[in-house]
mmCIF file of C-alpha atoms and ligand atoms in Angstrom:
data_model
loop_
_atom_site.group_PDB
_atom_site.id
_atom_site.type_symbol
_atom_site.label_atom_id
_atom_site.label_comp_id
_atom_site.label_asym_id
_atom_site.label_seq_id
_atom_site.Cartn_x
_atom_site.Cartn_y
_atom_site.Cartn_z
ATOM 1 C CA MET A 18 -7.229 -16.478 189.314
ATOM 2 C CA THR A 19 -3.722 -17.099 190.324
ATOM 3 C CA PRO A 20 -2.923 -20.368 191.587
ATOM 4 C CA ASN A 21 -0.637 -20.456 195.160
ATOM 5 C CA SER A 22 3.020 -21.862 194.801
ATOM 6 C CA SER A 23 1.683 -25.054 196.409
ATOM 7 C CA ALA A 24 -0.560 -25.889 192.996
ATOM 8 C CA VAL A 25 2.087 -24.195 190.155
ATOM 9 C CA CYS A 26 4.444 -27.178 191.786
ATOM 10 C CA ASP A 27 2.065 -29.699 191.237
ATOM 11 C CA PHE A 28 1.449 -28.492 187.867
ATOM 12 C CA ILE A 29 5.357 -28.907 187.181
ATOM 13 C CA LYS A 30 5.550 -32.001 188.839
ATOM 14 C CA THR A 31 3.264 -33.004 186.315
ATOM 15 C CA LEU A 32 5.821 -32.242 183.516
ATOM 16 C CA TYR A 33 8.352 -34.307 184.888
ATOM 17 C CA PRO A 34 6.840 -37.391 186.348
ATOM 18 C CA ASN A 35 8.734 -39.561 188.299
ATOM 19 C CA GLU A 36 11.367 -37.190 189.281
ATOM 20 C CA ALA A 37 12.105 -36.549 192.961
ATOM 21 C CA PHE A 38 13.723 -33.823 192.906
ATOM 22 C CA ILE A 39 13.194 -31.476 189.884
ATOM 23 C CA ALA A 40 16.481 -29.725 188.693
ATOM 24 C CA LEU A 41 16.279 -26.356 186.900
ATOM 25 C CA HIS A 42 18.537 -27.502 184.134
ATOM 26 C CA GLU A 43 19.809 -30.403 183.690
ATOM 27 C CA PRO A 44 21.748 -32.064 180.317
ATOM 28 C CA ARG A 45 20.553 -35.055 178.832
ATOM 29 C CA PHE A 46 22.712 -37.535 176.992
ATOM 30 C CA TRP A 47 20.560 -39.256 174.334
ATOM 31 C CA GLY A 48 22.814 -39.867 170.985
ATOM 32 C CA ASN A 49 26.515 -41.017 170.622
ATOM 33 C CA GLU A 50 27.689 -39.185 173.441
ATOM 34 C CA LYS A 51 29.423 -42.790 174.701
ATOM 35 C CA LYS A 52 30.709 -43.848 171.495
ATOM 36 C CA TYR A 53 32.201 -40.900 170.352
ATOM 37 C CA LEU A 54 34.228 -40.360 173.919
ATOM 38 C CA ASN A 55 35.295 -44.175 173.500
ATOM 39 C CA GLU A 56 36.534 -43.520 169.738
ATOM 40 C CA CYS A 57 38.415 -40.099 170.887
ATOM 41 C CA ILE A 58 40.255 -42.515 174.040
ATOM 42 C CA ASP A 59 41.417 -45.414 171.949
ATOM 43 C CA SER A 60 42.761 -42.812 169.261
ATOM 44 C CA THR A 61 44.860 -41.036 172.135
ATOM 45 C CA PHE A 62 44.054 -37.805 171.196
ATOM 46 C CA VAL A 63 42.010 -36.769 173.867
ATOM 47 C CA SER A 64 44.270 -33.659 174.103
ATOM 48 C CA SER A 65 44.731 -30.348 171.806
ATOM 49 C CA VAL A 66 44.482 -31.915 168.525
ATOM 50 C CA GLY A 67 42.036 -34.001 167.360
ATOM 51 C CA LYS A 68 39.519 -34.733 164.816
ATOM 52 C CA PHE A 69 36.487 -33.987 167.417
ATOM 53 C CA VAL A 70 37.511 -30.293 167.661
ATOM 54 C CA ASP A 71 37.960 -29.769 164.096
ATOM 55 C CA ARG A 72 34.824 -31.751 163.362
ATOM 56 C CA PHE A 73 32.563 -29.465 166.022
ATOM 57 C CA GLU A 74 34.088 -25.912 165.060
ATOM 58 C CA ARG A 75 32.980 -27.280 161.212
ATOM 59 C CA ASP A 76 29.655 -28.238 162.205
ATOM 60 C CA PHE A 77 28.542 -25.442 164.570
ATOM 61 C CA ALA A 78 29.844 -22.381 162.069
ATOM 62 C CA ALA A 79 27.067 -24.736 159.535
ATOM 63 C CA TYR A 80 24.380 -24.564 162.254
ATOM 64 C CA VAL A 81 24.713 -21.269 163.176
ATOM 65 C CA GLY A 82 25.399 -19.740 159.846
ATOM 66 C CA SER A 83 28.715 -18.169 160.255
ATOM 67 C CA LYS A 84 31.706 -19.030 158.132
ATOM 68 C CA TYR A 85 33.685 -19.387 161.086
ATOM 69 C CA ALA A 86 33.888 -20.938 164.745
ATOM 70 C CA VAL A 87 36.794 -21.206 167.204
ATOM 71 C CA ALA A 88 36.119 -23.876 170.061
ATOM 72 C CA THR A 89 37.179 -22.431 173.217
ATOM 73 C CA VAL A 90 37.725 -23.928 176.913
ATOM 74 C CA ASN A 91 34.630 -22.508 178.314
ATOM 75 C CA GLY A 92 31.948 -19.331 177.109
ATOM 76 C CA THR A 93 33.824 -16.863 179.470
ATOM 77 C CA ALA A 94 37.179 -17.392 177.444
ATOM 78 C CA ALA A 95 35.211 -17.229 174.322
ATOM 79 C CA LEU A 96 34.459 -13.559 175.503
ATOM 80 C CA HIS A 97 36.908 -12.827 176.504
ATOM 81 C CA ILE A 98 38.620 -12.952 172.921
ATOM 82 C CA SER A 99 36.002 -11.654 171.443
ATOM 83 C CA LEU A 100 36.335 -8.282 172.971
ATOM 84 C CA LEU A 101 39.962 -8.286 172.218
ATOM 85 C CA LEU A 102 39.896 -9.032 168.883
ATOM 86 C CA ALA A 103 37.140 -5.813 168.792
ATOM 87 C CA GLY A 104 39.621 -4.359 169.458
ATOM 88 C CA VAL A 105 39.037 -3.364 173.339
ATOM 89 C CA GLU A 106 42.184 -2.409 175.124
ATOM 90 C CA ARG A 107 42.867 -1.421 178.814
ATOM 91 C CA GLY A 108 41.279 2.097 179.958
ATOM 92 C CA ASP A 109 38.473 1.406 177.266
ATOM 93 C CA GLU A 110 34.727 1.529 178.459
ATOM 94 C CA VAL A 111 32.936 -1.219 177.024
ATOM 95 C CA ILE A 112 28.379 -1.155 177.002
ATOM 96 C CA THR A 113 26.334 -4.149 178.540
ATOM 97 C CA GLN A 114 23.194 -4.815 180.612
ATOM 98 C CA ALA A 115 22.993 -5.429 184.230
ATOM 99 C CA LEU A 116 21.033 -7.946 184.412
ATOM 100 C CA SER A 117 23.188 -10.448 183.275
ATOM 101 C CA PHE A 118 25.363 -13.646 184.216
ATOM 102 C CA VAL A 119 28.716 -12.302 185.872
ATOM 103 C CA ALA A 120 30.866 -13.233 183.168
ATOM 104 C CA THR A 121 29.805 -10.859 180.805
ATOM 105 C CA ALA A 122 31.389 -8.238 182.971
ATOM 106 C CA ASN A 123 34.113 -10.710 183.744
ATOM 107 C CA ALA A 124 35.513 -10.878 180.301
ATOM 108 C CA ILE A 125 35.279 -6.766 180.001
ATOM 109 C CA SER A 126 37.349 -6.605 183.367
ATOM 110 C CA TYR A 127 39.850 -9.012 181.738
ATOM 111 C CA CYS A 128 40.334 -7.239 179.175
ATOM 112 C CA GLY A 129 41.335 -4.201 181.500
ATOM 113 C CA ALA A 130 38.187 -2.324 180.467
ATOM 114 C CA LYS A 131 35.387 -0.901 182.278
ATOM 115 C CA PRO A 132 31.434 -1.641 181.929
ATOM 116 C CA ILE A 133 28.975 0.554 181.405
ATOM 117 C CA PHE A 134 25.661 -0.978 182.660
ATOM 118 C CA LEU A 135 22.486 0.166 180.894
ATOM 119 C CA ASP A 136 19.004 -1.373 181.367
ATOM 120 C CA VAL A 137 17.128 -4.249 179.674
ATOM 121 C CA SER A 138 13.914 -4.269 178.002
ATOM 122 C CA LEU A 139 11.056 -5.804 179.426
ATOM 123 C CA GLN A 140 9.851 -7.370 176.310
ATOM 124 C CA THR A 141 13.355 -9.504 176.026
ATOM 125 C CA TYR A 142 15.149 -8.705 179.513
ATOM 126 C CA GLY A 143 18.007 -7.965 176.582
ATOM 127 C CA LEU A 144 19.714 -4.999 176.057
ATOM 128 C CA ASP A 145 17.378 -1.541 175.535
ATOM 129 C CA SER A 146 17.901 -0.396 172.189
ATOM 130 C CA HIS A 147 16.285 2.927 173.797
ATOM 131 C CA ALA A 148 18.165 2.975 176.547
ATOM 132 C CA ILE A 149 21.570 2.621 174.339
ATOM 133 C CA LYS A 150 20.298 5.621 172.069
ATOM 134 C CA GLU A 151 19.557 7.478 175.341
ATOM 135 C CA PHE A 152 23.083 6.941 176.829
ATOM 136 C CA LEU A 153 24.841 7.140 173.571
ATOM 137 C CA GLU A 154 23.128 10.647 172.606
ATOM 138 C CA GLN A 155 23.346 12.370 176.123
ATOM 139 C CA ASN A 156 27.382 10.998 177.338
ATOM 140 C CA CYS A 157 29.277 10.593 173.670
ATOM 141 C CA GLU A 158 30.451 11.962 171.112
ATOM 142 C CA VAL A 159 32.015 10.455 168.229
ATOM 143 C CA ARG A 160 35.649 12.082 167.248
ATOM 144 C CA ASP A 161 38.521 10.506 164.701
ATOM 145 C CA GLY A 162 35.713 7.777 163.470
ATOM 146 C CA LEU A 163 35.843 6.691 167.548
ATOM 147 C CA CYS A 164 32.926 7.029 170.192
ATOM 148 C CA TYR A 165 34.370 8.564 173.328
ATOM 149 C CA ASN A 166 32.600 9.145 176.112
ATOM 150 C CA LYS A 167 32.685 12.670 177.283
ATOM 151 C CA GLN A 168 32.366 12.236 181.515
ATOM 152 C CA THR A 169 35.799 9.842 181.316
ATOM 153 C CA ASN A 170 36.997 11.149 178.198
ATOM 154 C CA LYS A 171 37.309 7.252 177.757
ATOM 155 C CA VAL A 172 36.916 4.988 174.446
ATOM 156 C CA VAL A 173 33.615 3.049 174.671
ATOM 157 C CA ARG A 174 34.976 0.601 171.992
ATOM 158 C CA ALA A 175 32.410 -2.008 172.284
ATOM 159 C CA CYS A 176 28.775 -3.136 173.266
ATOM 160 C CA VAL A 177 27.875 -6.703 174.319
ATOM 161 C CA PRO A 178 24.306 -7.610 174.477
ATOM 162 C CA MET A 179 23.105 -10.870 175.957
ATOM 163 C CA HIS A 180 20.296 -12.596 175.041
ATOM 164 C CA THR A 181 18.865 -13.510 178.178
ATOM 165 C CA PHE A 182 17.640 -17.139 178.696
ATOM 166 C CA GLY A 183 17.517 -17.792 174.740
ATOM 167 C CA HIS A 184 15.173 -14.691 173.886
ATOM 168 C CA PRO A 185 16.675 -12.864 171.365
ATOM 169 C CA CYS A 186 17.143 -9.082 171.961
ATOM 170 C CA GLU A 187 16.689 -6.463 170.005
ATOM 171 C CA ILE A 188 19.624 -6.691 167.799
ATOM 172 C CA ASP A 189 18.628 -5.330 164.843
ATOM 173 C CA ALA A 190 18.502 -2.118 166.518
ATOM 174 C CA ILE A 191 21.210 -2.442 168.432
ATOM 175 C CA LYS A 192 23.210 -3.178 165.689
ATOM 176 C CA GLU A 193 22.423 0.238 164.025
ATOM 177 C CA LEU A 194 23.343 2.320 166.810
ATOM 178 C CA CYS A 195 26.448 0.831 166.553
ATOM 179 C CA ASP A 196 27.122 1.571 162.886
ATOM 180 C CA ILE A 197 26.859 5.102 163.820
ATOM 181 C CA TRP A 198 28.188 5.245 166.895
ATOM 182 C CA HIS A 199 31.330 3.383 165.838
ATOM 183 C CA VAL A 200 31.314 1.100 168.690
ATOM 184 C CA ASN A 201 31.722 -2.790 167.855
ATOM 185 C CA LEU A 202 29.216 -4.891 168.745
ATOM 186 C CA VAL A 203 29.792 -8.521 170.184
ATOM 187 C CA GLU A 204 27.063 -11.062 171.368
ATOM 188 C CA ASP A 205 27.342 -13.067 174.065
ATOM 189 C CA GLY A 206 25.207 -16.049 172.818
ATOM 190 C CA ALA A 207 26.137 -17.781 175.780
ATOM 191 C CA GLU A 208 22.183 -18.804 176.350
ATOM 192 C CA SER A 209 21.047 -18.452 172.773
ATOM 193 C CA LEU A 210 22.086 -21.365 170.370
ATOM 194 C CA GLY A 211 19.344 -22.269 168.240
ATOM 195 C CA SER A 212 17.493 -18.598 168.913
ATOM 196 C CA TYR A 213 16.777 -16.741 165.742
ATOM 197 C CA TYR A 214 16.139 -12.742 165.046
ATOM 198 C CA LYS A 215 14.174 -12.441 162.179
ATOM 199 C CA GLY A 216 15.382 -15.549 160.697
ATOM 200 C CA ARG A 217 19.220 -15.162 161.641
ATOM 201 C CA HIS A 218 20.908 -17.135 164.055
ATOM 202 C CA THR A 219 21.923 -14.882 166.984
ATOM 203 C CA GLY A 220 25.242 -14.355 167.759
ATOM 204 C CA THR A 221 25.585 -13.773 163.855
ATOM 205 C CA PHE A 222 24.858 -9.954 163.869
ATOM 206 C CA GLY A 223 28.192 -8.752 165.438
ATOM 207 C CA LYS A 224 31.730 -8.797 164.318
ATOM 208 C CA LEU A 225 32.238 -11.584 167.079
ATOM 209 C CA GLY A 226 29.809 -13.624 168.747
ATOM 210 C CA ALA A 227 30.233 -16.357 171.539
ATOM 211 C CA PHE A 228 28.692 -19.527 172.714
ATOM 212 C CA SER A 229 28.964 -21.325 176.084
ATOM 213 C CA PHE A 230 28.842 -24.598 176.528
ATOM 214 C CA ASN A 231 28.391 -25.126 180.336
ATOM 215 C CA GLY A 232 26.715 -27.842 182.017
ATOM 216 C CA ASN A 233 23.741 -26.291 182.327
ATOM 217 C CA LYS A 234 23.370 -24.484 179.049
ATOM 218 C CA ILE A 235 21.226 -25.721 176.089
ATOM 219 C CA ILE A 236 23.808 -28.601 174.739
ATOM 220 C CA THR A 237 26.844 -29.164 177.024
ATOM 221 C CA SER A 238 30.795 -30.289 176.533
ATOM 222 C CA GLY A 239 31.257 -30.571 180.050
ATOM 223 C CA GLY A 240 32.545 -27.018 179.807
ATOM 224 C CA GLY A 241 33.180 -24.941 176.694
ATOM 225 C CA GLY A 242 32.671 -22.112 174.457
ATOM 226 C CA VAL A 243 32.899 -21.116 170.973
ATOM 227 C CA ILE A 244 33.914 -17.903 169.115
ATOM 228 C CA VAL A 245 32.071 -17.625 166.292
ATOM 229 C CA THR A 246 32.689 -14.655 163.192
ATOM 230 C CA ASP A 247 32.479 -13.945 159.499
ATOM 231 C CA ASP A 248 35.834 -12.859 159.478
ATOM 232 C CA GLU A 249 38.638 -14.749 158.133
ATOM 233 C CA GLU A 250 41.666 -12.320 159.773
ATOM 234 C CA LEU A 251 39.378 -12.532 163.290
ATOM 235 C CA ALA A 252 38.978 -16.364 162.609
ATOM 236 C CA LYS A 253 42.782 -17.351 162.118
ATOM 237 C CA ARG A 254 43.904 -14.875 165.492
ATOM 238 C CA ALA A 255 41.069 -16.513 167.263
ATOM 239 C CA LYS A 256 42.652 -19.636 166.820
ATOM 240 C CA HIS A 257 46.196 -18.308 167.713
ATOM 241 C CA LEU A 258 45.549 -16.197 170.906
ATOM 242 C CA THR A 259 43.750 -19.568 172.130
ATOM 243 C CA THR A 260 46.685 -21.685 171.152
ATOM 244 C CA THR A 261 49.455 -19.921 173.100
ATOM 245 C CA ALA A 262 50.159 -17.847 170.177
ATOM 246 C CA LYS A 263 52.492 -20.424 168.856
ATOM 247 C CA ILE A 264 53.703 -19.949 165.281
ATOM 248 C CA PRO A 265 53.296 -23.543 163.598
ATOM 249 C CA HIS A 266 56.243 -25.946 163.199
ATOM 250 C CA SER A 267 56.827 -29.370 163.750
ATOM 251 C CA TYR A 268 59.510 -29.121 166.691
ATOM 252 C CA GLU A 269 59.803 -25.597 167.719
ATOM 253 C CA TYR A 270 58.473 -23.640 170.450
ATOM 254 C CA VAL A 271 58.625 -20.106 169.324
ATOM 255 C CA HIS A 272 55.373 -17.845 170.350
ATOM 256 C CA ASP A 273 54.684 -14.425 169.187
ATOM 257 C CA ALA A 274 52.174 -13.172 171.584
ATOM 258 C CA VAL A 275 51.274 -13.343 175.254
ATOM 259 C CA ALA A 276 48.232 -15.567 174.512
ATOM 260 C CA TYR A 277 46.070 -18.070 176.466
ATOM 261 C CA ASN A 278 45.886 -21.642 176.508
ATOM 262 C CA TYR A 279 42.194 -21.420 175.949
ATOM 263 C CA ARG A 280 41.993 -24.164 173.633
ATOM 264 C CA LEU A 281 38.580 -26.595 173.862
ATOM 265 C CA PRO A 282 40.115 -30.335 174.254
ATOM 266 C CA ASN A 283 39.323 -32.989 171.961
ATOM 267 C CA LEU A 284 37.598 -35.042 174.834
ATOM 268 C CA ASN A 285 35.400 -32.289 174.964
ATOM 269 C CA ALA A 286 34.939 -31.606 171.562
ATOM 270 C CA ALA A 287 33.718 -35.619 171.024
ATOM 271 C CA LEU A 288 31.038 -34.830 173.494
ATOM 272 C CA LEU A 289 29.851 -31.879 171.978
ATOM 273 C CA CYS A 290 29.553 -33.397 168.374
ATOM 274 C CA ALA A 291 26.933 -36.088 169.944
ATOM 275 C CA GLN A 292 25.235 -33.244 171.525
ATOM 276 C CA LEU A 293 24.977 -30.576 168.768
ATOM 277 C CA GLU A 294 23.398 -34.206 166.417
ATOM 278 C CA GLN A 295 20.313 -33.932 169.075
ATOM 279 C CA LEU A 296 20.534 -29.987 169.216
ATOM 280 C CA GLU A 297 17.307 -30.517 167.236
ATOM 281 C CA VAL A 298 15.244 -32.962 169.141
ATOM 282 C CA PHE A 299 16.053 -30.174 172.620
ATOM 283 C CA LEU A 300 15.042 -27.483 170.629
ATOM 284 C CA GLU A 301 11.525 -29.369 169.692
ATOM 285 C CA ALA A 302 11.113 -30.855 173.548
ATOM 286 C CA LYS A 303 11.766 -27.062 174.860
ATOM 287 C CA ARG A 304 9.172 -25.592 173.311
ATOM 288 C CA ALA A 305 6.598 -28.031 173.285
ATOM 289 C CA LEU A 306 7.607 -27.398 177.613
ATOM 290 C CA ALA A 307 7.205 -23.624 177.204
ATOM 291 C CA CYS A 308 3.839 -24.132 175.636
ATOM 292 C CA GLU A 309 2.945 -26.148 178.312
ATOM 293 C CA TYR A 310 4.036 -23.285 180.598
ATOM 294 C CA GLU A 311 2.460 -20.739 178.537
ATOM 295 C CA ASP A 312 -0.808 -22.037 178.340
ATOM 296 C CA TYR A 313 -0.647 -22.903 182.117
ATOM 297 C CA PHE A 314 0.146 -19.212 183.204
ATOM 298 C CA ALA A 315 -1.597 -17.267 181.029
ATOM 299 C CA ALA A 316 -5.033 -17.996 183.336
ATOM 300 C CA CYS A 317 -2.488 -16.083 186.349
ATOM 301 C CA GLU A 318 -3.422 -12.766 186.735
ATOM 302 C CA ASP A 319 -0.543 -12.274 188.981
ATOM 303 C CA ILE A 320 2.218 -14.275 187.221
ATOM 304 C CA ARG A 321 3.313 -13.128 184.247
ATOM 305 C CA PHE A 322 5.115 -16.177 181.687
ATOM 306 C CA LEU A 323 8.054 -14.439 179.524
ATOM 307 C CA LYS A 324 6.855 -15.253 175.729
ATOM 308 C CA GLU A 325 9.437 -15.454 172.834
ATOM 309 C CA PRO A 326 9.592 -11.577 171.782
ATOM 310 C CA PRO A 327 8.201 -10.395 168.220
ATOM 311 C CA HIS A 328 10.163 -11.311 165.083
ATOM 312 C CA ALA A 329 12.311 -13.920 167.152
ATOM 313 C CA LYS A 330 12.476 -17.555 167.361
ATOM 314 C CA SER A 331 13.733 -18.408 171.190
ATOM 315 C CA ASN A 332 15.132 -21.377 171.962
ATOM 316 C CA TYR A 333 13.538 -21.094 175.778
ATOM 317 C CA TRP A 334 16.496 -22.391 177.824
ATOM 318 C CA LEU A 335 15.084 -21.140 181.052
ATOM 319 C CA ASN A 336 11.699 -20.466 180.924
ATOM 320 C CA ALA A 337 10.836 -17.331 183.220
ATOM 321 C CA ILE A 338 8.112 -16.093 185.100
ATOM 322 C CA ALA A 339 7.447 -12.100 187.005
ATOM 323 C CA PHE A 340 5.653 -12.232 189.963
ATOM 324 C CA LYS A 341 3.597 -8.873 190.827
ATOM 325 C CA SER A 342 5.411 -8.224 194.164
ATOM 326 C CA LYS A 343 8.569 -9.225 195.772
ATOM 327 C CA GLU A 344 7.090 -10.835 198.582
ATOM 328 C CA ALA A 345 5.041 -13.174 196.115
ATOM 329 C CA ARG A 346 7.806 -14.131 194.255
ATOM 330 C CA ASP A 347 9.883 -14.997 197.320
ATOM 331 C CA ALA A 348 7.229 -16.924 198.760
ATOM 332 C CA PHE A 349 7.408 -19.009 195.722
ATOM 333 C CA LEU A 350 11.310 -19.537 195.492
ATOM 334 C CA GLU A 351 10.667 -20.814 199.374
ATOM 335 C CA TYR A 352 7.923 -22.808 198.805
ATOM 336 C CA SER A 353 9.072 -24.542 195.510
ATOM 337 C CA ASN A 354 12.378 -25.210 196.969
ATOM 338 C CA ALA A 355 11.440 -27.148 199.946
ATOM 339 C CA ASN A 356 9.096 -28.892 198.083
ATOM 340 C CA GLY A 357 11.538 -30.765 195.162
ATOM 341 C CA VAL A 358 10.920 -27.820 192.834
ATOM 342 C CA MET A 359 14.435 -26.343 191.882
ATOM 343 C CA SER A 360 13.684 -22.405 190.996
ATOM 344 C CA ARG A 361 16.013 -19.471 191.227
ATOM 345 C CA PRO A 362 15.945 -15.513 191.255
ATOM 346 C CA ILE A 363 17.103 -13.674 188.287
ATOM 347 C CA TRP A 364 21.057 -12.502 188.824
ATOM 348 C CA ARG A 365 22.008 -9.558 191.256
ATOM 349 C CA LEU A 366 22.354 -6.904 188.963
ATOM 350 C CA LEU A 367 26.221 -6.728 187.847
ATOM 351 C CA SER A 368 26.085 -3.136 189.408
ATOM 352 C CA GLU A 369 24.923 -3.630 192.683
ATOM 353 C CA LEU A 370 28.033 -6.821 193.053
ATOM 354 C CA ASP A 371 31.216 -4.357 194.991
ATOM 355 C CA ILE A 372 33.262 -5.747 192.161
ATOM 356 C CA TYR A 373 31.577 -3.544 189.848
ATOM 357 C CA GLY A 374 29.948 -0.753 192.143
ATOM 358 C CA ASP A 375 31.974 2.052 190.466
ATOM 359 C CA CYS A 376 30.945 1.230 186.928
ATOM 360 C CA GLN A 377 28.790 4.139 185.212
ATOM 361 C CA ASN A 378 25.157 2.994 184.577
ATOM 362 C CA ASP A 379 21.650 4.616 183.699
ATOM 363 C CA SER A 380 18.610 4.741 185.773
ATOM 364 C CA LEU A 381 18.474 0.730 185.219
ATOM 365 C CA GLN A 382 14.278 1.058 186.006
ATOM 366 C CA ASN A 383 13.595 -2.038 183.958
ATOM 367 C CA SER A 384 16.214 -3.974 185.347
ATOM 368 C CA ARG A 385 15.767 -3.532 188.949
ATOM 369 C CA LEU A 386 11.969 -4.117 188.517
ATOM 370 C CA LEU A 387 13.186 -7.965 187.149
ATOM 371 C CA ALA A 388 15.653 -8.362 189.612
ATOM 372 C CA ASP A 389 12.768 -8.452 192.203
ATOM 373 C CA SER A 390 10.210 -10.287 190.204
ATOM 374 C CA VAL A 391 11.324 -13.079 188.041
ATOM 375 C CA VAL A 392 12.025 -16.650 188.674
ATOM 376 C CA ASN A 393 13.103 -19.314 186.758
ATOM 377 C CA ILE A 394 11.182 -23.025 186.770
ATOM 378 C CA PRO A 395 12.484 -26.127 185.576
ATOM 379 C CA SER A 396 13.248 -26.008 182.085
ATOM 380 C CA SER A 397 14.973 -29.412 181.189
ATOM 381 C CA VAL A 398 14.315 -31.290 178.099
ATOM 382 C CA PRO A 399 11.379 -33.648 180.054
ATOM 383 C CA PRO A 400 12.836 -37.562 180.022
ATOM 384 C CA ARG A 401 11.353 -39.863 177.583
HETATM 385 C C1 LIG B 15 26.909 -19.272 180.695
HETATM 386 C C2 LIG B 15 27.156 -17.856 180.378
HETATM 387 C C3 LIG B 15 28.119 -17.721 179.878
HETATM 388 C C4 LIG B 15 29.752 -18.212 180.154
HETATM 389 O O1 LIG B 15 30.080 -19.433 180.788
HETATM 390 P P1 LIG B 15 30.616 -20.240 180.993
HETATM 391 O O2 LIG B 15 30.488 -20.702 182.188
HETATM 392 O O3 LIG B 15 32.150 -19.405 180.724
HETATM 393 O O4 LIG B 15 30.662 -21.560 179.734
HETATM 394 C C5 LIG B 15 28.547 -15.866 179.436
HETATM 395 N N1 LIG B 15 27.751 -15.202 179.924
HETATM 396 C C6 LIG B 15 26.087 -15.845 180.164
HETATM 397 C C7 LIG B 15 25.179 -14.868 180.275
HETATM 398 C C8 LIG B 15 26.238 -17.102 180.252
HETATM 399 O O5 LIG B 15 24.696 -17.422 180.715
#
């Protein structure tokens, strides 16, 4: 049996008692946020330098198990710099998924490169390794150690899978294909802090990985991001490029590249240090919430709850349900949003935005199906 929209909303209201309006994803500031912010303000080091940026970079690298972490002003900036450091240049092409937030494709465009939009897996909602294999075999060849798209004669320089809603994609298989085809792997881990694939943290499989700390992510600095890598040289260049490429000197202003002001202010880092301390608490609460959803929807014939994929541990950042038809999906969106329970359809496919309409893509069969059937439901850590 499948409950109607009102029964589903009543169930969601039991998970968030005493809330007049249930948001999709709200931050929780339950720890040292105010204490660290006050320390930061009292120190006067609120901007480009300060101990919280250094501390956050150390703590974050340790948490995900990467050698280096470089904080940035947001996740899009982290992705942009990661792609530049992976060698993406004007005129290149970069494989990614059509089913993602626009930042993934924008970061590719900032490098002067063009996205190639491939399909996602129905099990992970992330880039499908079979789709990548098929695209590479049908369209590409390796010449002089580079992967060329035979249709455009451009270099396919990088591949950017995204761990959708925090569910790890088939990153092992994707990495293997990237290695065979000489394509650099950069992970968009914006949604997947606290998610693991075969015991290893997402974002640490590629040459570089990017995370976001926007207000709706699992932890937030108001706005913020981070680049992770195991390569010391890349980490140094990431720091350099995100801080206007200024040659360290006590008073001279000398810059050796046209670079970026992408550093994370110390004030935001102070907030982030406090948030990172609570990540384990958030992860546990989100897993418990996902379990409640899973149990509830297990009895529904016409609604499928997206569970963590095999071999993976998901952070369950945003819970997602898939309806059997677009009509049923639309009816739920309409009812829930009119009745105090926020829900959202999945993103418009990037390949269907006017700005990316001229990019190459495959059949996008699964992506299209999901774009018409999936809804995100409230996923904040429940109030205590
Ligand atoms: C949030 C997000 C980003 C980056 O977001 P910022 O707002 O720039 O921090 C990038 N990719 C995906 C998939 C995201 O969800």
